[in-house]
Amino acid sequence: MDNLLPPSAWSHLPFFSDQLPAINATIHSDPREILPPRDQVFAALTRCTPKSVRAVILGQDPYPTPGHAHGLSFSVEPEVRPLPRSLGNIYKEMVTDLGAAPLNGDLRFWADQGVLLLNTCLTVPAGEANGHAKLGWQSLAKQVLQEVSQSPTAFVLWGKQAQGLAHHISEPKNGGQHLLIESAHPSPLSARRGFFGSRPFSRINAWLTAQGQPQIDWTNV
C-alpha cells in the first residue's frame, strides 16, 4: 500500500504530521492484505469537510472481508449480500423508526448529506478484525470529534468503545447544544440491550429541524 495522504480539508489536524508517518511505515511493513483499498482509507473524511458535518456516527474498524469495506463506518459496497449483521440491525431499527430502509448497504448518500461515518480505526488486515487496533488511529478520531464539535452537531455513539470517546466532544464555540445519542451497539450480541427502540434517525431529524436545518434522507427510497 502506497503512503496514505491526508484529505485536504482535514490536513491541519496534528495527527497527520505526528502519527500518520509511523502508521504509514507500519502498514508498509505488514505483508497482509490491508483493507479498505488505499484510496478509500480516508473516504469518510474526503466526503465530509469539517464545515459540512451535521452528524457523526462512530464505528470501530473496517469490515475485514475483502470487497466489503470502502472507508465509511457500517457501510458496504452496494452489491454485498447478505448485509453485515450490525448493518442489518441498523436497518431493522430504521424500519421501526422511519418505516423504510435503504435497498442496499451503501451509505455514501448519508455522507453526501453531512453524516460523517467515521471508524475509530481506519485500516484492518483482511480476515483479522481489530488487527490494526493498536496502530494509533484513535488519535485521529479524537481530533475529528474536537474539530466538528466547534459547531452544534449530532453525535451517535453506539457501544462502550464509541462512548469512551465522548469526553473529546467539547461545547460549541458559538453557542447552541449538541445532540448526543448513546445506546448499545447494533451488533447481534448487544442490539437487544437498548439499541432496538432507540430511534436515532427520527431523533436526529427532529433535532435538525429545531436547528433550522434540512432533515437527512436516511432511506433513499
Short mmCIF file of C-alpha atoms in Angstrom, two decimals:
data_model
loop_
_atom_site.label_atom_id
_atom_site.label_comp_id
_atom_site.label_asym_id
_atom_site.label_seq_id
_atom_site.Cartn_x
_atom_site.Cartn_y
_atom_site.Cartn_z
CA MET A 1 0.00 0.00 0.00
CA ASP A 2 1.41 3.40 -1.00
CA ASN A 3 1.69 6.13 1.60
CA LEU A 4 -1.66 7.47 2.76
CA LEU A 5 -2.08 11.19 2.09
CA PRO A 6 -4.17 13.49 4.31
CA PRO A 7 -7.54 14.65 2.93
CA SER A 8 -7.01 18.34 2.24
CA ALA A 9 -9.90 19.69 4.32
CA TRP A 10 -8.60 17.89 7.42
CA SER A 11 -4.84 18.10 6.85
CA HIS A 12 -4.44 20.76 9.57
CA LEU A 13 -5.13 18.20 12.29
CA PRO A 14 -1.93 17.34 14.22
CA PHE A 15 -2.49 13.62 13.62
CA PHE A 16 -1.35 13.86 10.02
CA SER A 17 2.10 15.17 10.90
CA ASP A 18 2.50 13.49 14.29
CA GLN A 19 1.09 9.97 13.90
CA LEU A 20 0.42 9.22 10.23
CA PRO A 21 4.10 8.78 9.22
CA ALA A 22 4.54 5.94 11.72
CA ILE A 23 1.26 4.35 10.64
CA ASN A 24 2.38 4.53 7.01
CA ALA A 25 5.64 2.80 7.93
CA THR A 26 3.90 0.04 9.84
CA ILE A 27 1.42 -0.63 7.05
CA HIS A 28 4.26 -0.75 4.53
CA SER A 29 5.96 -3.46 6.54
CA ASP A 30 2.78 -5.51 7.00
CA PRO A 31 2.71 -8.39 4.46
CA ARG A 32 -1.02 -8.96 4.85
CA GLU A 33 -3.73 -7.55 2.58
CA ILE A 34 -4.84 -4.27 4.14
CA LEU A 35 -8.43 -3.08 3.88
CA PRO A 36 -10.00 -0.91 2.60
CA PRO A 37 -8.04 -0.09 -0.58
CA ARG A 38 -5.57 2.77 -0.10
CA ASP A 39 -7.69 5.33 -1.98
CA GLN A 40 -10.65 4.63 0.33
CA VAL A 41 -8.96 4.72 3.75
CA PHE A 42 -9.90 8.37 4.27
CA ALA A 43 -13.15 8.17 2.28
CA ALA A 44 -15.32 9.34 5.20
CA LEU A 45 -13.23 12.48 5.70
CA THR A 46 -12.88 13.12 1.98
CA ARG A 47 -16.63 13.02 1.56
CA CYS A 48 -17.38 15.35 4.50
CA THR A 49 -15.44 18.54 5.12
CA PRO A 50 -15.37 19.83 8.70
CA LYS A 51 -17.93 22.52 7.91
CA SER A 52 -20.32 20.12 6.19
CA VAL A 53 -20.61 17.65 9.08
CA ARG A 54 -24.05 17.66 10.69
CA ALA A 55 -23.97 14.24 12.35
CA VAL A 56 -21.25 11.80 13.34
CA ILE A 57 -21.74 8.02 13.60
CA LEU A 58 -18.69 6.33 15.12
CA GLY A 59 -17.79 2.79 14.16
CA GLN A 60 -14.95 0.53 15.28
CA ASP A 61 -12.81 -0.68 12.37
CA PRO A 62 -13.41 -1.57 8.71
CA TYR A 63 -15.07 -4.82 7.71
CA PRO A 64 -12.28 -7.43 7.39
CA THR A 65 -13.88 -9.20 4.40
CA PRO A 66 -12.30 -8.18 1.06
CA GLY A 67 -14.78 -6.30 -1.11
CA HIS A 68 -16.92 -5.10 1.80
CA ALA A 69 -15.26 -2.04 3.39
CA HIS A 70 -14.94 1.23 1.46
CA GLY A 71 -13.90 3.66 4.16
CA LEU A 72 -17.20 4.61 5.79
CA SER A 73 -18.28 3.07 9.09
CA PHE A 74 -21.02 0.42 8.81
CA SER A 75 -21.28 0.96 5.03
CA VAL A 76 -20.52 -1.71 2.43
CA GLU A 77 -20.29 -1.81 -1.34
CA PRO A 78 -23.79 -1.91 -2.88
CA GLU A 79 -23.52 -5.47 -4.19
CA VAL A 80 -22.69 -7.03 -0.78
CA ARG A 81 -25.23 -9.67 0.25
CA PRO A 82 -26.10 -10.63 2.89
CA LEU A 83 -25.59 -7.42 4.83
CA PRO A 84 -23.19 -7.50 7.80
CA ARG A 85 -25.25 -8.30 10.86
CA SER A 86 -24.73 -4.94 12.59
CA LEU A 87 -25.88 -3.10 9.47
CA GLY A 88 -28.85 -5.44 9.20
CA ASN A 89 -29.86 -4.49 12.74
CA ILE A 90 -29.41 -0.79 11.92
CA TYR A 91 -31.85 -1.24 9.03
CA LYS A 92 -34.31 -3.13 11.26
CA GLU A 93 -34.31 -0.20 13.69
CA MET A 94 -34.70 2.21 10.78
CA VAL A 95 -37.80 0.36 9.55
CA THR A 96 -39.26 0.59 13.06
CA ASP A 97 -38.28 4.24 13.35
CA LEU A 98 -38.99 5.55 9.85
CA GLY A 99 -40.95 2.82 8.07
CA ALA A 100 -38.29 2.05 5.45
CA ALA A 101 -34.58 1.33 4.94
CA PRO A 102 -32.14 1.63 2.01
CA LEU A 103 -32.23 -1.03 -0.68
CA ASN A 104 -28.56 -1.93 -0.20
CA GLY A 105 -25.74 -1.38 2.28
CA ASP A 106 -24.05 1.57 0.55
CA LEU A 107 -24.34 4.56 2.89
CA ARG A 108 -22.37 7.06 0.84
CA PHE A 109 -25.57 9.03 0.28
CA TRP A 110 -25.66 9.66 4.04
CA ALA A 111 -22.16 11.12 3.86
CA ASP A 112 -23.21 13.38 1.00
CA GLN A 113 -25.78 14.89 3.37
CA GLY A 114 -23.23 15.64 6.09
CA VAL A 115 -23.23 12.38 8.07
CA LEU A 116 -19.63 11.57 8.97
CA LEU A 117 -19.34 7.77 9.12
CA LEU A 118 -16.04 7.53 10.95
CA ASN A 119 -14.34 4.40 12.23
CA THR A 120 -12.02 4.84 15.20
CA CYS A 121 -9.51 2.61 13.38
CA LEU A 122 -9.25 3.19 9.63
CA THR A 123 -7.46 0.04 8.43
CA VAL A 124 -7.65 -3.69 9.10
CA PRO A 125 -5.75 -6.73 7.81
CA ALA A 126 -8.03 -8.94 5.72
CA GLY A 127 -9.71 -11.53 7.91
CA GLU A 128 -8.39 -10.09 11.17
CA ALA A 129 -10.89 -7.81 12.88
CA ASN A 130 -9.16 -5.32 15.20
CA GLY A 131 -5.81 -6.32 13.68
CA HIS A 132 -4.73 -2.66 13.50
CA ALA A 133 -6.37 -1.54 16.73
CA LYS A 134 -3.00 -0.57 18.23
CA LEU A 135 -1.61 1.42 15.28
CA GLY A 136 -2.65 4.79 16.73
CA TRP A 137 -5.64 5.60 14.52
CA GLN A 138 -7.73 6.53 17.58
CA SER A 139 -5.85 9.84 17.85
CA LEU A 140 -7.43 10.90 14.58
CA ALA A 141 -10.93 10.08 15.78
CA LYS A 142 -10.37 12.14 18.93
CA GLN A 143 -9.13 15.14 16.95
CA VAL A 144 -12.01 14.89 14.47
CA LEU A 145 -14.53 14.92 17.33
CA GLN A 146 -12.86 18.00 18.78
CA GLU A 147 -12.89 19.71 15.38
CA VAL A 148 -16.53 19.12 14.47
CA SER A 149 -17.82 19.86 17.98
CA GLN A 150 -16.98 23.54 17.47
CA SER A 151 -20.48 23.78 15.97
CA PRO A 152 -23.70 22.09 17.15
CA THR A 153 -23.59 18.52 15.85
CA ALA A 154 -25.47 15.26 16.37
CA PHE A 155 -23.21 12.53 17.76
CA VAL A 156 -24.24 8.87 17.66
CA LEU A 157 -22.19 6.68 20.00
CA TRP A 158 -23.17 3.02 19.78
CA GLY A 159 -21.45 0.76 22.29
CA LYS A 160 -18.87 1.29 25.00
CA GLN A 161 -15.90 1.86 22.69
CA ALA A 162 -17.55 4.79 20.92
CA GLN A 163 -18.94 6.13 24.18
CA GLY A 164 -15.44 6.12 25.64
CA LEU A 165 -14.58 8.96 23.24
CA ALA A 166 -17.45 11.20 24.37
CA HIS A 167 -15.16 13.34 26.52
CA HIS A 168 -13.44 14.55 23.34
CA ILE A 169 -16.67 16.30 22.34
CA SER A 170 -16.45 19.91 23.52
CA GLU A 171 -19.11 22.58 23.87
CA PRO A 172 -19.87 24.50 20.64
CA LYS A 173 -17.89 27.73 20.39
CA ASN A 174 -20.75 29.86 19.14
CA GLY A 175 -23.49 28.67 21.44
CA GLY A 176 -26.12 26.02 20.85
CA GLN A 177 -26.15 22.43 22.04
CA HIS A 178 -25.08 19.12 20.57
CA LEU A 179 -27.38 16.14 20.28
CA LEU A 180 -25.73 13.14 21.95
CA ILE A 181 -27.30 9.73 21.30
CA GLU A 182 -25.78 6.85 23.24
CA SER A 183 -27.08 3.28 23.21
CA ALA A 184 -25.97 -0.31 22.95
CA HIS A 185 -24.11 -1.31 19.78
CA PRO A 186 -26.21 -2.70 16.91
CA SER A 187 -24.21 -5.95 16.84
CA PRO A 188 -26.21 -9.17 17.39
CA LEU A 189 -24.53 -9.54 20.79
CA SER A 190 -25.92 -6.30 22.19
CA ALA A 191 -28.65 -4.83 19.96
CA ARG A 192 -31.45 -6.03 22.26
CA ARG A 193 -29.87 -4.28 25.25
CA GLY A 194 -31.04 -0.84 24.20
CA PHE A 195 -30.22 -0.32 20.54
CA PHE A 196 -33.57 -1.56 19.31
CA GLY A 197 -36.16 1.05 20.16
CA SER A 198 -33.66 3.91 20.46
CA ARG A 199 -35.00 5.63 17.28
CA PRO A 200 -31.80 7.55 16.47
CA PHE A 201 -32.81 8.57 12.95
CA SER A 202 -36.04 10.37 13.78
CA ARG A 203 -34.37 11.95 16.83
CA ILE A 204 -31.59 13.39 14.66
CA ASN A 205 -34.10 14.73 12.13
CA ALA A 206 -36.21 16.34 14.86
CA TRP A 207 -33.07 17.98 16.26
CA LEU A 208 -32.01 19.22 12.81
CA THR A 209 -35.45 20.71 12.27
CA ALA A 210 -35.15 22.54 15.59
CA GLN A 211 -31.77 23.86 14.36
CA GLY A 212 -33.40 25.20 11.20
CA GLN A 213 -31.58 22.64 9.05
CA PRO A 214 -33.00 20.24 6.45
CA GLN A 215 -33.61 16.70 7.61
CA ILE A 216 -31.46 13.80 6.46
CA ASP A 217 -32.94 11.36 3.97
CA TRP A 218 -31.89 8.12 5.65
CA THR A 219 -33.67 5.66 3.36
CA ASN A 220 -33.18 6.92 -0.20
CA VAL A 221 -36.42 5.24 -1.25
#
